[in-house]
Tab-separated table of C-alpha atoms and ligand atoms in Angstrom:
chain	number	residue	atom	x	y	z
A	529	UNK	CA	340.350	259.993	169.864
A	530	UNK	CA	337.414	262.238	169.548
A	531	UNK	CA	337.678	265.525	167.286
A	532	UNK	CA	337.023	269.025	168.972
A	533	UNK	CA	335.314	271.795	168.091
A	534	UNK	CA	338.182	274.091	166.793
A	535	UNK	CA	337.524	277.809	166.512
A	536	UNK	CA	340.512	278.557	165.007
A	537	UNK	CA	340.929	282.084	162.755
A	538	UNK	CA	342.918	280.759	160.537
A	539	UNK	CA	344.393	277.234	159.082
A	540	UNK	CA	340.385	276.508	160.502
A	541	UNK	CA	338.527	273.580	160.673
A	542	UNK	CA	337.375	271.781	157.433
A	543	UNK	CA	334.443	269.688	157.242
A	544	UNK	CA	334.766	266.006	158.688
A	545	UNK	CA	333.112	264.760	155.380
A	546	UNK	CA	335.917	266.427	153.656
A	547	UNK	CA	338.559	265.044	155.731
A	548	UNK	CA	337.405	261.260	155.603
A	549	UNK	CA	337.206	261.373	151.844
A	550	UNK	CA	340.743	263.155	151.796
A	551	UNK	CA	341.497	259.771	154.041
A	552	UNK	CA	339.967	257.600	151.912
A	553	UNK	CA	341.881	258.257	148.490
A	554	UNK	CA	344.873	258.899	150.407
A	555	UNK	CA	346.924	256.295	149.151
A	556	UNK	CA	345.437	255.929	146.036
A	557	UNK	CA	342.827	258.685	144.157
A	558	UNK	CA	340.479	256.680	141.898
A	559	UNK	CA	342.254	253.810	140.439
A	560	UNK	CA	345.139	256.540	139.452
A	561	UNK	CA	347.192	254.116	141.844
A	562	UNK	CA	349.571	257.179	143.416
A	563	UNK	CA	347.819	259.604	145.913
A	564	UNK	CA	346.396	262.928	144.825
A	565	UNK	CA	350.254	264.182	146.646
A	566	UNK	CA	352.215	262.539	144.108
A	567	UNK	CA	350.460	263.470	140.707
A	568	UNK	CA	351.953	265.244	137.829
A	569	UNK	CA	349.763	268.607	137.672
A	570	UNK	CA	349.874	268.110	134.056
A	571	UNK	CA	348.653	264.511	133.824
A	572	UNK	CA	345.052	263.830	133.106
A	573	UNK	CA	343.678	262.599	136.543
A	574	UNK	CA	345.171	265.700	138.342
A	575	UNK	CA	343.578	267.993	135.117
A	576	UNK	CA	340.225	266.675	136.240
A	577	UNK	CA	340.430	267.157	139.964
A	578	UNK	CA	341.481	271.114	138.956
A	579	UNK	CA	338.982	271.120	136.309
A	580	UNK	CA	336.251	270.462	138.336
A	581	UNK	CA	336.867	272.836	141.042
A	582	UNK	CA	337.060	275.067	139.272
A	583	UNK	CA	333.712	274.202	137.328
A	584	UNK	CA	332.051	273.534	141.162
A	585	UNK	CA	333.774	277.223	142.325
A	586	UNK	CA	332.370	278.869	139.585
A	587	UNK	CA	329.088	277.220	139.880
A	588	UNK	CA	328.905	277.852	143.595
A	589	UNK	CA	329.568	281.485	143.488
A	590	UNK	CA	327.684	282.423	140.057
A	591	UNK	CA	330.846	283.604	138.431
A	592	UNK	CA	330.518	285.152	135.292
A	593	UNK	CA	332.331	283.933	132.051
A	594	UNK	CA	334.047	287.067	132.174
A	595	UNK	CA	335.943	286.607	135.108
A	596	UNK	CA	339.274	284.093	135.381
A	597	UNK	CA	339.602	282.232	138.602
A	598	UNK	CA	343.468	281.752	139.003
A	599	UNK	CA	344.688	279.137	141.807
A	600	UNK	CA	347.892	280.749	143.119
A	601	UNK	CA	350.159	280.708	146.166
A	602	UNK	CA	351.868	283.171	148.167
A	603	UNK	CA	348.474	283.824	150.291
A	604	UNK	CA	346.686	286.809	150.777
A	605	UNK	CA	349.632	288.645	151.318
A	606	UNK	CA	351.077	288.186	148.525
A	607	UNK	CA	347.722	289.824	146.378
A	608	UNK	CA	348.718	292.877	148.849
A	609	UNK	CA	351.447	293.750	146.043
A	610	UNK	CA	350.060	292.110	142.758
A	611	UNK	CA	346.801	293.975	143.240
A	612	UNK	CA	348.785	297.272	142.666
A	613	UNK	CA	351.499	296.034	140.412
A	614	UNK	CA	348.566	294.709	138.257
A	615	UNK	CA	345.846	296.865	138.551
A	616	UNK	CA	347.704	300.761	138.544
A	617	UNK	CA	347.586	300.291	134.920
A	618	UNK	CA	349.556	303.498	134.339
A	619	UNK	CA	347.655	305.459	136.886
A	620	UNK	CA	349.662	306.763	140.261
A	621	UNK	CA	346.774	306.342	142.810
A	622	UNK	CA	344.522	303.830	144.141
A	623	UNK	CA	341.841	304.264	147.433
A	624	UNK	CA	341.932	302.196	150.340
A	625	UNK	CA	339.342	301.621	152.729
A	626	UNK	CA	341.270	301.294	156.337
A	627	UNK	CA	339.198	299.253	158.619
A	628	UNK	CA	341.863	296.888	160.456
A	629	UNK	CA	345.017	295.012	160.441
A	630	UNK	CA	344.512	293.621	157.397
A	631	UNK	CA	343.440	296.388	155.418
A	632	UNK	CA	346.236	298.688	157.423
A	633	UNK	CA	348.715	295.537	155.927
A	634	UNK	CA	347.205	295.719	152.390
A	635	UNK	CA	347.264	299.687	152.507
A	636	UNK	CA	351.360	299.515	153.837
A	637	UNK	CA	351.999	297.845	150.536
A	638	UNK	CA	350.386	299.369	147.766
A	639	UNK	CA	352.033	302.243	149.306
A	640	UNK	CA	355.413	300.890	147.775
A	641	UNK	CA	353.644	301.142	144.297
A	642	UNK	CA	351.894	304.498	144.376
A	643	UNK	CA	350.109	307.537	146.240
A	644	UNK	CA	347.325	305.537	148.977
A	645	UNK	CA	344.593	307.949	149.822
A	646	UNK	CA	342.591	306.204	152.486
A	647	UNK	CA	339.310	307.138	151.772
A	648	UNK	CA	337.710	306.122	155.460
A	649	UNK	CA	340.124	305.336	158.764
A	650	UNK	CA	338.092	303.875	161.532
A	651	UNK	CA	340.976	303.445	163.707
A	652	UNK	CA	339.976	305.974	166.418
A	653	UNK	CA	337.093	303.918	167.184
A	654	UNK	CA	339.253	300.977	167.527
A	655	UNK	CA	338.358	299.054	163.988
A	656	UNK	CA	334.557	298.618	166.011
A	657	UNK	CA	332.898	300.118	163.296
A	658	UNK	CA	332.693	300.409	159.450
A	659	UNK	CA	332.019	304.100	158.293
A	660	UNK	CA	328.601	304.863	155.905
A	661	UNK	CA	329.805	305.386	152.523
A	662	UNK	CA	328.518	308.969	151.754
A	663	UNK	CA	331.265	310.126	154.645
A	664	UNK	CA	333.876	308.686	152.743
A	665	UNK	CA	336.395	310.990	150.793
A	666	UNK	CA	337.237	309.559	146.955
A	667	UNK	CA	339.639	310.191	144.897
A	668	UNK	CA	338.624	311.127	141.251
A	669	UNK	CA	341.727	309.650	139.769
A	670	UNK	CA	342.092	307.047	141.611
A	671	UNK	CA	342.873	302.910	139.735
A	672	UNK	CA	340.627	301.000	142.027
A	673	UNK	CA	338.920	300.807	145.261
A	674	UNK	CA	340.606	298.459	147.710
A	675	UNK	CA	338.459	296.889	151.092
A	676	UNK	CA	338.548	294.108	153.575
A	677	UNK	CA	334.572	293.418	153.613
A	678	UNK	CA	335.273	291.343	156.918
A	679	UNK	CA	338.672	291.849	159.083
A	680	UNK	CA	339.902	289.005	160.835
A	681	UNK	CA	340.841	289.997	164.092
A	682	UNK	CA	338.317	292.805	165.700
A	683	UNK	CA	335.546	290.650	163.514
A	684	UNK	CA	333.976	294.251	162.091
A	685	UNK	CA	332.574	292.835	158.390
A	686	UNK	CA	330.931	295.305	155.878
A	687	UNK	CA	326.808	295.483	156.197
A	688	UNK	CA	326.929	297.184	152.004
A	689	UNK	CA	329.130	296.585	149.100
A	690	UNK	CA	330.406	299.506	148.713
A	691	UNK	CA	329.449	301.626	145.141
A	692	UNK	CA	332.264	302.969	143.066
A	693	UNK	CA	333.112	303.366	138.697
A	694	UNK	CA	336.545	301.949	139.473
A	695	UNK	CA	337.156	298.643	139.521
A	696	UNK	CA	336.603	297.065	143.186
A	697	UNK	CA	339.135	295.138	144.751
A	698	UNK	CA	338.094	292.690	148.069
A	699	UNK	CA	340.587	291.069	150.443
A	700	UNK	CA	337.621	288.341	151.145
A	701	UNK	CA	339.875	285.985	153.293
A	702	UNK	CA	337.616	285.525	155.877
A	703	UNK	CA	334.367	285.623	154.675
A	704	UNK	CA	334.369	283.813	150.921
A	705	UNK	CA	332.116	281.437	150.816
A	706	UNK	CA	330.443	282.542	154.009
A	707	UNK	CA	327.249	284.372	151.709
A	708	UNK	CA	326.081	285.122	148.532
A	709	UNK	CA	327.604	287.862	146.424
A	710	UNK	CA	327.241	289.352	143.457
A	711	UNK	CA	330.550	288.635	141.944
A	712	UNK	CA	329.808	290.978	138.789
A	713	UNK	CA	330.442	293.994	141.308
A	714	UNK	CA	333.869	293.189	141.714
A	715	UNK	CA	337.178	294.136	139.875
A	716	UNK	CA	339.239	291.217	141.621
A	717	UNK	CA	338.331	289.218	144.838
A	718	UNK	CA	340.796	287.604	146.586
A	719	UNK	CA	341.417	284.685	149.466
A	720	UNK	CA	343.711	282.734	151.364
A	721	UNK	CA	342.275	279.052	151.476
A	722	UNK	CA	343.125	278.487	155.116
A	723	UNK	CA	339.722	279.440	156.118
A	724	UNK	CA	336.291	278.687	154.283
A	725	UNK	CA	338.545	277.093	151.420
A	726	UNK	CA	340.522	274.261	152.418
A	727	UNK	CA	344.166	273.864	153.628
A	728	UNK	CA	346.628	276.644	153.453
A	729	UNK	CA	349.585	277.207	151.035
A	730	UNK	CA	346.842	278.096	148.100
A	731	UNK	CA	345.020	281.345	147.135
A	732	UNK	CA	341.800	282.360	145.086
A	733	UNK	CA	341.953	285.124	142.837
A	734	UNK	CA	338.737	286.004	140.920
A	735	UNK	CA	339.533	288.523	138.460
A	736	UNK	CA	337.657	290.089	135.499
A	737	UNK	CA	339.068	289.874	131.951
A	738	UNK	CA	339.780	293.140	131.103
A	739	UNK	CA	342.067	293.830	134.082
A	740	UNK	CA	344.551	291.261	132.921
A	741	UNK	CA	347.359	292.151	130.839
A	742	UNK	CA	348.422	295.460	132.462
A	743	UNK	CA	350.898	294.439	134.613
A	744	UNK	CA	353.891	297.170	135.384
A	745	UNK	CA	356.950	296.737	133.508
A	746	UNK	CA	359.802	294.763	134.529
A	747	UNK	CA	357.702	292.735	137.484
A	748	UNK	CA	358.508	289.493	137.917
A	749	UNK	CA	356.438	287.214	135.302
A	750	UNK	CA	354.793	285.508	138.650
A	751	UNK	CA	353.186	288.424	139.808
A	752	UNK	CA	351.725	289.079	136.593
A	753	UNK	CA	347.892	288.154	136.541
A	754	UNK	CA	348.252	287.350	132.837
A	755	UNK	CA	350.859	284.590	133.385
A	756	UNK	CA	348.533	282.871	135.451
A	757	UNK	CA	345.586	283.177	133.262
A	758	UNK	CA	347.096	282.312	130.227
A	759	UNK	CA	348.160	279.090	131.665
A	760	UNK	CA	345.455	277.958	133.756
A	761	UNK	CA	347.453	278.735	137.219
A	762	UNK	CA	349.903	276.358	136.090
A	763	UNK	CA	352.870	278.336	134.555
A	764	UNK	CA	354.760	276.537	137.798
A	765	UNK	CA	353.727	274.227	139.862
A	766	UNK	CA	350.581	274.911	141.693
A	767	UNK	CA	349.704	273.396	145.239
A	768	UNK	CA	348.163	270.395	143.769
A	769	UNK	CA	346.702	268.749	147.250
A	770	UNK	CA	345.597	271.930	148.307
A	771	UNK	CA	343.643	272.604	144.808
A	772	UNK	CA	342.292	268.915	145.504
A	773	UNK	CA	340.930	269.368	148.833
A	774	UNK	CA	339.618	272.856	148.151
A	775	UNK	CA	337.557	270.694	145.312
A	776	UNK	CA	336.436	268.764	147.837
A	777	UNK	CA	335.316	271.632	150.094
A	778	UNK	CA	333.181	272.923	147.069
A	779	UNK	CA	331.391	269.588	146.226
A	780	UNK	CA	330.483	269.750	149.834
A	781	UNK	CA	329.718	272.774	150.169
A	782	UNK	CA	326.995	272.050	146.708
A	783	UNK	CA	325.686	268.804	148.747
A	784	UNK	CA	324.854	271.239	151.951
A	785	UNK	CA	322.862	273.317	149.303
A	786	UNK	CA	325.274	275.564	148.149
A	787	UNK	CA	326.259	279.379	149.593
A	788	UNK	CA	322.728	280.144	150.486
A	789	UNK	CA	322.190	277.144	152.621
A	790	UNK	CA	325.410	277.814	154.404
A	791	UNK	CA	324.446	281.448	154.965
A	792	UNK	CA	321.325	280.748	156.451
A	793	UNK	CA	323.293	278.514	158.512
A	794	UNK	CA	325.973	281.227	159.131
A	795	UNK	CA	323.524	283.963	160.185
A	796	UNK	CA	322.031	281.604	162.781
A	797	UNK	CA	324.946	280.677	164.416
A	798	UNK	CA	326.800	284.371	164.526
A	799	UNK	CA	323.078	285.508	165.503
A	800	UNK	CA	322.622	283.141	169.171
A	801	UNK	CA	326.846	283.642	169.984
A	802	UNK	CA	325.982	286.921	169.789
A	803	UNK	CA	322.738	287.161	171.381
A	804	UNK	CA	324.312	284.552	174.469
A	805	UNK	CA	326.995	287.555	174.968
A	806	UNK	CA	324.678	290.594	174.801
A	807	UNK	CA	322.727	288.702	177.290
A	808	UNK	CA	325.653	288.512	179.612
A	809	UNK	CA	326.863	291.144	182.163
A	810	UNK	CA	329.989	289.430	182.179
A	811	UNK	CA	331.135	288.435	178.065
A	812	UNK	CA	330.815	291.634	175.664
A	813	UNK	CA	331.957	292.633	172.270
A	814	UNK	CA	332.779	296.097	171.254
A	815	UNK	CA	331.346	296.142	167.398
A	816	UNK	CA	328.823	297.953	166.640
A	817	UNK	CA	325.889	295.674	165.744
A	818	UNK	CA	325.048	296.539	162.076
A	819	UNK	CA	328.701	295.567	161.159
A	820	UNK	CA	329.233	292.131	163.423
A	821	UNK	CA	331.199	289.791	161.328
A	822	UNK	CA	329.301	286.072	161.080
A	823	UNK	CA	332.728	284.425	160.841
A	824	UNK	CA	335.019	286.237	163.354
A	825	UNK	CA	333.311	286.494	167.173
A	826	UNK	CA	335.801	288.471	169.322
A	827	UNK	CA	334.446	288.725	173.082
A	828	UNK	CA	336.335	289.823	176.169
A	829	UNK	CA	335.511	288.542	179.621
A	830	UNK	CA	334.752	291.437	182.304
A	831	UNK	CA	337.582	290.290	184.022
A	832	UNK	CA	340.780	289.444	182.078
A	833	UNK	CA	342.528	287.552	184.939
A	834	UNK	CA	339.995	284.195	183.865
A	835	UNK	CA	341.217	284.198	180.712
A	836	UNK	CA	343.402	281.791	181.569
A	837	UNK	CA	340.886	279.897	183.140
A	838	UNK	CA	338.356	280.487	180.368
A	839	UNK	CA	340.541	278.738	178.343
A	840	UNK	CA	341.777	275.899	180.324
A	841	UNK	CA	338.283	274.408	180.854
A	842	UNK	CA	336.994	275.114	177.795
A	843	UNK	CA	340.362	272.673	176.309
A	844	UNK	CA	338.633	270.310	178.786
A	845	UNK	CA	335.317	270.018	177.296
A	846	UNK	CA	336.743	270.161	173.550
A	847	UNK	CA	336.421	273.648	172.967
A	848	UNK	CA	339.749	274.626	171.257
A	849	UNK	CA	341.816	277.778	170.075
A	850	UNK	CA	339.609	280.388	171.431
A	851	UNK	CA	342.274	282.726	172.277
A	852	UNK	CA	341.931	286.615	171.190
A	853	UNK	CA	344.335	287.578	168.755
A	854	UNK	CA	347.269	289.375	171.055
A	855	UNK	CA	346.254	292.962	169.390
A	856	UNK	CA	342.690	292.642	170.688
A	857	UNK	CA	343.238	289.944	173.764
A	858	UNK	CA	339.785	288.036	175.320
A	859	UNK	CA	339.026	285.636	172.922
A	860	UNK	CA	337.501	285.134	169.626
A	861	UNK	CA	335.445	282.249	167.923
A	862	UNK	CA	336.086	281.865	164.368
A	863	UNK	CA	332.938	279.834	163.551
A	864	UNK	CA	333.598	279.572	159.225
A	865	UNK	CA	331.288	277.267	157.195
A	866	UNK	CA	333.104	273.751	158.724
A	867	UNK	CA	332.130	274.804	162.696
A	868	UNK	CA	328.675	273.015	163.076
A	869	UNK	CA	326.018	274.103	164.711
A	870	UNK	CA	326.279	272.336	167.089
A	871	UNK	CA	329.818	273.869	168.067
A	872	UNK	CA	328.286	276.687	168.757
A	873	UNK	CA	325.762	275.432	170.492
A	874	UNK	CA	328.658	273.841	173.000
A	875	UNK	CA	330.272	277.179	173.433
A	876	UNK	CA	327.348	278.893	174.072
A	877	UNK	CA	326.822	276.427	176.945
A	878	UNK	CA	330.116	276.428	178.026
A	879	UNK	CA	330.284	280.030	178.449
A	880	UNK	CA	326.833	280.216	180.392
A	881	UNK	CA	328.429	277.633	182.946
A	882	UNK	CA	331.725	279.505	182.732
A	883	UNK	CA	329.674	282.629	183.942
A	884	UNK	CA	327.711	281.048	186.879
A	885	UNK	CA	330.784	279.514	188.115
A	886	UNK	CA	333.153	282.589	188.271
A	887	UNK	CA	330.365	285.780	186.770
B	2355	PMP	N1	343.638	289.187	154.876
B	2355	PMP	C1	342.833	288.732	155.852
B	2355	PMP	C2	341.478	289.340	156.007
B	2355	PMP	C3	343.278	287.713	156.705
B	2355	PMP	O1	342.493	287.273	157.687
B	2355	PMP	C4	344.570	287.158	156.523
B	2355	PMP	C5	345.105	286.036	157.363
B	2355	PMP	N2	344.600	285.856	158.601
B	2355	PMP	C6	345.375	287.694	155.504
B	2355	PMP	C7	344.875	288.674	154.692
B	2355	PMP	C8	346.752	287.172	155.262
B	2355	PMP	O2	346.613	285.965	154.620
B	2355	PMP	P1	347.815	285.000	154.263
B	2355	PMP	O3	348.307	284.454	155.564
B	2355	PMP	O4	347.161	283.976	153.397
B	2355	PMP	O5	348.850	285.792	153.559
């Protein structure tokens, strides 16, 4: 049976590489004689498969020594809370920039832990659009600044880190991975795997030092950021195979040439989707250019009645999961670092002959 080209936003395709070597030590992970499934996460083989992710992670990314890099679970979401709970540090107030569902989501749940002043809403304008930073209204007291530099669903990712004396906090789901950053500007950075990681059930947090340890009182000990560091993201059990395969999704990611290979490769693919629909009287997308995510390509057909359609014989020809989330509708390719080029390349075709047929 042949593979297809899945442009899913989210579990996503992982690299084929990554998959056949997952197949490979399936039954048994290098003469250990159990699979990688079935380890003891305090034994010595599975120590050395978490060991070196982490090592290839840090490498990868350029994280400073200052900085822990906790494997957790409870996905994104879950950071939603523990960013406040952990990072108020006796302080009643914490800025949010609101630029989409996500960031609406994160925003909804700090709110249980203290005042939210949203320091830019760009909902009038339908999330198409991320606001310049000098329009933006701070708060002088606030803990930490809290953005989504790429949301998910409209595809609107930020063109600037954004400047700030607190520490900032990023929601980087969707876009870890994706490009090179400079981790040093960042308070915390957090991910689900499911995308540019590996399989779901784990979560990244990247966290500097001195934000650890001032947890509010009477929290539960695993939402604490300090219970995690101090034992190496394994106070409980962690999700081992997920762990694993992420480590396998970071050797392969060094082998491709590490982040800036795969964001020259990134910028070229977003670049000709996006190019193919501006070209088109008949696809469009609504974001304003400077802030077009590379990961997330919504585009609406002029006329929504061939969705259906759209989709249909696009499943024919092996181009899968194309659907628009339901909030925007039309559809949207999530093309993360495991969608080759030549994926794209296939959808760009497909949607040509799509247009000449019914345009
Ligand atoms: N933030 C962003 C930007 C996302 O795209 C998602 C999931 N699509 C989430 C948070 C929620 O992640 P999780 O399902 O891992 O909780």
């Amino acid at each position: 049976m042949t593979r297809v080209y899945n442009f899913s936003a989210g579990p996503a395709a992982l690299p084929e590489a990554v998959l056949k070597q997952a197949q490979e030590e399936m039954l048994q992970w290098n003469g250990a004689g159990m699979s990688v499934m079935e380890m003891s996460h305090r034994g010595k083989d599975f120590m050395s498969i978490a060991a070196k992710a982490e090592a290839d992670l840090r490498e990868i990314m350029a994280i400073p020594d200052n900085y822990k890099v906790l494997f957790l679970q409870g996905g994104a979401s879950s950071q939603f809370s523990m960013i406040p709970v952990n990072l108020l540090a006796g302080k009643n107030k914490a800025d949010y920039v609101l630029t989409g569902q996500w960031s609406k989501k994160a925003v909804a749940e700090a709110r249980r832990f203290c005042e939210v002043n949203v320091v830019s809403d760009t909902s009038d304008s339908r999330f198409t659009t991320v606001e310049d930073q000098s329009k933006w209204s701070t708060s002088s007291d606030a803990a930490y600044l809290h953005y989504t530099p790429n949301e998910t669903i409209v595809g609107v990712e930020f063109p600037f880190i954004p400047e700030t004396d607190v520490p900032l906090v990023a929601d980087m789901s969707s876009t870890i991975l994706s490009r090179e950053i400079d981790v040093s500007k960042y308070g915390v950075i957090y991910a689900g795997a499911q995308k540019n990681i590996g399989p779901a059930g784990l979560t990244i947090v990247i966290v500097r030092e001195d934000l650890i340890g001032k947890a509010m009182d009477n929290m539960p000990v695993m939402m604490d950021y300090k219970t995690h560091a101090d034992n190496d993201s394994m106070y409980n059990t962690p999700p081992t195979y997920s762990w694993y395969i992420a480590g396998l999704v970071f050797q392969w990611i060094k082998d491709k040439g590490g982040i800036k290979a795969m964001a020259e490769i990134n910028e070229r693919k977003a670049a000709k989707l996006y190019q193919a629909i501006d070209d088109s009287a008949f696809y469009s997308n609504p974001v304003d250019v400077n802030c077009r995510s590379w990961m997330n390509v919504p585009f609406i057909l002029a006329n929504a009645e061939l969705d259906a359609s759209f989709l249909e014989e696009a499943a024919k020809v092996n181009l899968m999961t194309l659907k628009g989330h339901r909030s925007v509708g039309g559809m949207r390719a999530s093309i993360y670092n495991a969608m080759p080029e030549e994926g794209v390349d296939a959808l760009i075709q497909f949607m040509a002959d799509f247009e000449k047929r019914n345009g």
